[in-house]
Short mmCIF file of C-alpha atoms and ligand atoms in Angstrom, two decimals:
data_model
loop_
_atom_site.label_atom_id
_atom_site.label_comp_id
_atom_site.label_asym_id
_atom_site.label_seq_id
_atom_site.Cartn_x
_atom_site.Cartn_y
_atom_site.Cartn_z
CA UNK I 13 64.96 69.90 154.61
CA UNK I 14 68.44 70.08 156.36
CA UNK I 15 69.19 73.33 157.96
CA UNK I 16 72.92 73.87 158.35
CA UNK I 17 74.92 76.53 160.23
CA UNK I 18 78.61 75.75 159.69
CA UNK I 19 81.01 75.58 156.71
CA UNK I 20 82.06 72.05 157.86
CA UNK I 21 78.43 70.90 157.98
CA UNK I 22 77.45 72.04 154.56
CA UNK I 23 80.72 70.89 153.01
CA UNK I 24 80.14 67.37 154.17
CA UNK I 25 76.42 67.58 153.13
CA UNK I 26 77.85 68.64 149.44
CA UNK I 27 80.54 65.90 149.59
CA UNK I 28 77.98 63.24 150.23
CA UNK I 29 75.79 64.11 147.46
CA UNK I 30 78.64 64.64 145.04
CA UNK I 31 80.02 61.34 145.99
CA UNK I 32 76.78 59.72 144.87
CA UNK I 33 77.07 61.52 141.52
CA UNK I 34 74.39 64.34 142.12
CA UNK I 35 74.53 67.68 140.86
CA UNK I 36 74.26 70.65 143.24
CA UNK I 37 72.70 74.14 142.66
CA UNK I 38 73.09 77.11 144.93
CA UNK I 39 70.61 79.92 145.44
CA UNK I 40 72.45 82.72 147.39
CA UNK I 41 70.08 84.99 149.04
CA UNK I 42 69.84 87.51 152.11
CA UNK I 43 66.54 86.12 153.25
CA UNK I 44 63.24 88.05 153.23
CA UNK I 45 62.18 85.79 150.46
CA UNK I 46 59.72 86.58 147.74
CA UNK I 47 58.41 85.36 144.49
CA UNK I 48 61.52 86.29 142.79
CA UNK I 49 63.52 83.96 145.06
CA UNK I 50 61.04 81.17 144.57
CA UNK I 51 61.40 81.44 140.83
CA UNK I 52 65.27 80.87 141.38
CA UNK I 53 64.56 77.86 143.75
CA UNK I 54 62.27 76.32 140.98
CA UNK I 55 64.74 76.77 138.31
CA UNK I 56 67.56 75.40 140.38
CA UNK I 57 65.39 72.29 141.29
CA UNK I 58 64.62 71.60 137.74
CA UNK I 59 68.24 71.69 136.73
CA UNK I 60 70.13 70.20 139.68
CA UNK I 61 69.56 66.99 141.72
CA UNK I 62 70.16 69.09 145.17
CA UNK I 63 69.06 72.59 145.72
CA UNK I 64 70.87 74.66 148.43
CA UNK I 65 69.64 77.99 149.47
CA UNK I 66 72.05 80.27 151.53
CA UNK I 67 70.55 83.09 153.76
CA UNK I 68 73.11 85.45 154.96
CA UNK I 69 72.85 89.18 155.36
CA UNK I 70 76.31 90.18 154.16
CA UNK I 71 77.59 93.20 156.23
CA UNK I 72 80.37 93.71 153.61
CA UNK I 73 78.10 94.86 150.95
CA UNK I 74 76.27 97.51 152.84
CA UNK I 75 77.82 100.92 152.42
CA UNK I 76 75.28 102.33 154.80
CA UNK I 77 75.05 101.04 158.45
CA UNK I 78 71.24 101.94 158.85
CA UNK I 79 70.52 100.16 155.53
CA UNK I 80 72.13 97.13 157.04
CA UNK I 81 70.44 97.34 160.36
CA UNK I 82 67.03 97.87 158.76
CA UNK I 83 67.35 95.18 156.09
CA UNK I 84 64.14 92.90 156.61
CA UNK I 85 64.52 89.51 158.11
CA UNK I 86 62.27 86.67 159.22
CA UNK I 87 64.16 83.42 159.24
CA UNK I 88 61.06 81.30 160.37
CA UNK I 89 58.99 82.58 157.46
CA UNK I 90 61.88 82.01 155.04
CA UNK I 91 62.28 78.45 156.39
CA UNK I 92 58.62 77.71 155.97
CA UNK I 93 58.77 78.99 152.32
CA UNK I 94 61.75 76.90 151.45
CA UNK I 95 60.26 73.74 152.94
CA UNK I 96 57.14 74.29 150.95
CA UNK I 97 59.40 74.33 147.83
CA UNK I 98 60.99 71.09 148.75
CA UNK I 99 64.47 72.72 149.20
CA UNK I 100 67.17 70.13 150.10
CA UNK I 101 69.12 72.29 152.32
CA UNK I 102 69.26 75.79 153.62
CA UNK I 103 72.81 77.18 154.80
CA UNK I 104 72.27 79.86 157.38
CA UNK I 105 75.80 80.81 158.61
CA UNK I 106 76.63 83.12 161.44
CA UNK I 107 79.12 85.97 160.20
CA UNK I 108 82.18 84.14 161.60
CA UNK I 109 81.58 81.12 159.33
CA UNK I 110 81.72 83.21 156.16
CA UNK I 111 84.53 85.67 157.45
CA UNK I 112 86.67 83.72 159.94
CA UNK I 113 89.31 86.28 159.37
CA UNK I 114 89.19 89.89 158.03
CA UNK I 115 88.62 89.73 154.08
CA UNK I 116 90.65 92.42 152.59
CA UNK I 117 90.40 91.52 149.03
CA UNK I 118 89.81 94.21 146.53
CA UNK I 119 88.30 93.16 143.19
CA UNK I 120 88.68 95.12 140.00
CA UNK I 121 85.71 94.87 137.81
CA UNK I 122 86.94 97.44 134.99
CA UNK I 123 84.01 99.38 133.65
CA UNK I 124 81.32 97.26 135.14
CA UNK I 125 81.04 98.95 138.63
CA UNK I 126 81.87 102.43 137.65
CA UNK I 127 78.35 103.27 136.81
CA UNK I 128 74.73 103.00 138.36
CA UNK I 129 74.86 100.80 141.68
CA UNK I 130 78.67 100.91 141.59
CA UNK I 131 78.89 104.78 141.47
CA UNK I 132 76.09 105.23 143.99
CA UNK I 133 77.16 102.57 146.57
CA UNK I 134 80.86 102.62 146.71
CA UNK I 135 82.23 99.22 147.83
CA UNK I 136 78.92 97.50 147.40
CA UNK I 137 79.94 95.06 144.75
CA UNK I 138 83.43 94.35 146.26
CA UNK I 139 81.32 93.04 149.25
CA UNK I 140 79.08 91.16 146.93
CA UNK I 141 82.05 89.48 145.31
CA UNK I 142 83.68 88.78 148.59
CA UNK I 143 80.70 86.82 149.84
CA UNK I 144 79.60 85.13 146.59
CA UNK I 145 83.11 83.99 146.00
CA UNK I 146 83.26 82.70 149.52
CA UNK I 147 79.90 80.74 149.05
CA UNK I 148 81.26 79.39 145.78
CA UNK I 149 84.36 77.99 147.52
CA UNK I 150 82.47 76.41 150.45
CA UNK I 151 79.64 75.01 148.62
CA UNK I 152 81.29 74.15 145.13
CA UNK I 153 77.86 73.96 143.20
CA UNK I 154 77.83 73.29 139.51
CA UNK I 155 75.26 75.95 139.11
CA UNK I 156 74.32 79.29 141.03
CA UNK I 157 71.05 81.26 140.42
CA UNK I 158 70.63 85.02 140.49
CA UNK I 159 67.81 87.44 139.53
CA UNK I 160 68.05 89.85 136.57
CA UNK I 161 66.46 92.68 138.71
CA UNK I 162 70.02 93.20 140.13
CA UNK I 163 71.40 93.08 136.49
CA UNK I 164 74.67 94.80 137.47
CA UNK I 165 75.14 92.31 140.26
CA UNK I 166 74.64 89.46 137.81
CA UNK I 167 77.21 90.99 135.19
CA UNK I 168 79.74 91.33 138.02
CA UNK I 169 79.17 87.95 139.38
CA UNK I 170 79.67 86.44 135.82
CA UNK I 171 82.87 88.55 135.36
CA UNK I 172 84.34 87.33 138.74
CA UNK I 173 83.70 83.66 137.98
CA UNK I 174 85.43 83.91 134.66
CA UNK I 175 88.28 85.93 136.24
CA UNK I 176 88.80 83.49 139.26
CA UNK I 177 88.20 80.58 136.88
CA UNK I 178 85.56 79.15 139.29
CA UNK I 179 83.80 75.99 138.09
CA UNK I 180 80.23 77.36 138.55
CA UNK I 181 77.78 78.15 135.86
CA UNK I 182 76.02 81.39 136.63
CA UNK I 183 72.19 81.11 135.65
CA UNK I 184 69.82 83.99 135.57
CA UNK I 185 66.14 84.32 135.92
CA UNK I 186 63.78 87.18 134.75
CA UNK I 187 62.51 89.71 137.19
CA UNK I 188 59.21 88.72 138.93
CA UNK I 189 56.68 91.49 139.26
CA UNK I 190 53.61 92.12 141.30
CA UNK I 191 50.28 92.56 139.59
CA UNK I 192 50.79 96.29 139.34
CA UNK I 193 54.26 95.90 137.82
CA UNK I 194 56.37 96.55 140.86
CA UNK I 195 59.47 94.47 140.77
CA UNK I 196 59.57 91.98 143.69
CA UNK I 197 62.16 92.89 146.17
CA UNK I 198 63.08 92.20 149.85
CA UNK I 199 62.97 95.82 150.32
CA UNK I 200 59.27 96.02 149.27
CA UNK I 201 58.57 94.94 152.95
CA UNK I 202 59.91 98.13 154.18
CA UNK I 203 57.45 100.42 151.99
CA UNK I 204 54.48 101.90 153.98
CA UNK I 205 51.03 101.51 152.17
CA UNK I 206 51.27 105.07 150.46
CA UNK I 207 54.74 104.33 149.29
CA UNK I 208 53.97 100.75 147.99
CA UNK I 209 50.99 102.26 146.16
CA UNK I 210 53.17 105.14 144.41
CA UNK I 211 56.21 102.64 143.77
CA UNK I 212 54.22 101.02 140.95
CA UNK I 213 54.90 104.15 138.81
CA UNK I 214 58.47 103.01 138.46
CA UNK I 215 57.82 99.86 136.21
CA UNK I 216 54.94 101.83 134.55
CA UNK I 217 57.29 104.49 133.33
CA UNK I 218 60.04 102.18 132.27
CA UNK I 219 57.59 100.14 130.12
CA UNK I 220 56.23 103.30 128.50
CA UNK I 221 59.92 104.20 127.86
CA UNK I 222 60.46 101.11 126.02
CA UNK I 223 57.94 102.25 123.41
CA UNK I 224 59.57 105.69 123.14
CA UNK I 225 62.75 104.85 121.20
CA UNK I 226 61.90 107.61 118.71
CA UNK I 227 63.44 109.98 121.36
CA UNK I 228 67.12 110.41 121.42
CA UNK I 229 68.79 108.46 124.32
CA UNK I 230 69.44 111.62 126.45
CA UNK I 231 65.98 113.08 126.02
CA UNK I 232 64.31 109.51 127.07
CA UNK I 233 66.48 109.57 130.06
CA UNK I 234 65.17 113.00 131.12
CA UNK I 235 61.63 111.97 130.21
CA UNK I 236 61.83 109.03 132.59
CA UNK I 237 63.49 110.99 135.46
CA UNK I 238 60.84 113.75 135.11
CA UNK I 239 57.91 111.49 135.00
CA UNK I 240 58.89 109.76 138.18
CA UNK I 241 60.22 112.86 139.91
CA UNK I 242 56.74 114.50 139.38
CA UNK I 243 55.32 111.97 141.98
CA UNK I 244 56.01 113.69 145.42
CA UNK I 245 56.60 110.16 146.94
CA UNK I 246 59.47 109.30 144.55
CA UNK I 247 62.88 110.59 143.80
CA UNK I 248 65.16 109.22 141.20
CA UNK I 249 68.68 108.63 142.09
CA UNK I 250 69.74 107.65 138.65
CA UNK I 251 68.33 106.28 135.48
CA UNK I 252 70.94 105.10 132.89
CA UNK I 253 70.66 103.53 129.51
CA UNK I 254 73.61 101.23 129.11
CA UNK I 255 75.22 98.56 127.16
CA UNK I 256 74.20 95.20 128.54
CA UNK I 257 77.84 93.99 128.21
CA UNK I 258 80.02 96.71 129.36
CA UNK I 259 77.32 98.61 131.43
CA UNK I 260 78.77 101.66 130.00
CA UNK I 261 76.16 104.40 129.12
CA UNK I 262 75.25 104.37 125.49
CA UNK I 263 74.70 107.58 123.61
CA UNK I 264 72.44 106.16 120.67
CA UNK I 265 70.06 103.37 119.90
CA UNK I 266 72.37 102.13 117.18
CA UNK I 267 74.69 100.63 119.92
CA UNK I 268 75.82 97.11 118.74
CA UNK I 269 75.32 94.97 121.76
CA UNK I 270 72.00 94.96 123.75
CA UNK I 271 70.69 97.92 125.65
CA UNK I 272 69.17 98.00 129.20
CA UNK I 273 67.63 101.02 131.23
CA UNK I 274 68.49 100.85 134.93
CA UNK I 275 66.93 102.84 137.63
CA UNK I 276 67.22 103.68 141.39
CA UNK I 277 64.37 105.36 143.08
CA UNK I 278 64.12 106.50 146.74
CA UNK I 279 60.73 106.62 148.39
CA UNK I 280 61.36 107.72 152.11
CA UNK I 281 64.24 105.75 153.27
CA UNK I 282 63.79 102.94 150.98
CA UNK I 283 65.72 102.42 147.81
CA UNK I 284 64.33 100.49 145.02
CA UNK I 285 66.02 99.47 141.73
CA UNK I 286 64.52 98.07 138.55
CA UNK I 287 65.35 97.71 134.81
CA UNK I 288 63.94 97.23 131.43
CA UNK I 289 65.54 95.85 128.18
CA UNK I 290 65.43 98.15 125.22
CA UNK I 291 66.93 95.85 122.81
O1 PAF R 314 71.27 89.64 145.80
C1 PAF R 314 71.32 89.21 147.01
O2 PAF R 314 70.50 89.02 147.66
C2 PAF R 314 72.79 89.40 147.46
O3 PAF R 314 73.52 90.67 146.81
C3 PAF R 314 73.65 88.17 147.33
C4 PAF R 314 73.77 87.85 145.84
C5 PAF R 314 72.97 87.17 148.06
C6 PAF R 314 75.08 88.37 147.92
O4 PAF R 314 74.79 88.71 149.39
#
């Protein structure tokens, strides 16, 4: 497994493989790898000749400095995991390789970033778009892999790729869960044992909500928030029921496209997100 730190090194790695007719898949990550990431790597390996995983904690996507400072990281552990998965290459750039000059780009995602994470984390998706577009320019993979847990991020990256006309296919993988239902996330490493136990209520309530579509949308939203807020360790930041294409809130179950319920919950200083498909 090659571990490369510079744009020049990863570009020549890619060029060599492309010249010999190989396809390249990219799994962008911020490290602190878990089973969700591993599922992306596995899918990438199945669909491409060469799998590159990038590990870069992107300062541009953190709207909160403490969140950036506290983001979990353990590069040795990550490299061990990736080696076990027979990853071909890990790109671990320092900040100046990704941002050799200040990146002032402003993206416009229309309705996609006006709700949920976009509303509660101003600038977050602009930062995600900066780094992902940069990684796409550097690596020029045929396919790139993202998890459905970050559903809004996935929608935004798909739109960005269309808009900039990048020659990369965005592929997604279902959320991977722990045995008690908690969605796998790098941030789970920040939970203390009590918070970790109570956090399983989030997916439990989301799954119950799936069977309650006899309630009007607004009532179901209140029901979910109330059930979770009853737990003194958990505080709902938002629970939105939205159109899977526009990500705009829906008012009725008769909505033409698919419907997804997306939630953000705080436990102590840790913020967790999850979602469930309603139809
Ligand atoms: O989902 C993540 O880990 C990050 O937002 C991503 C896509 C790697 C960009 O930094």
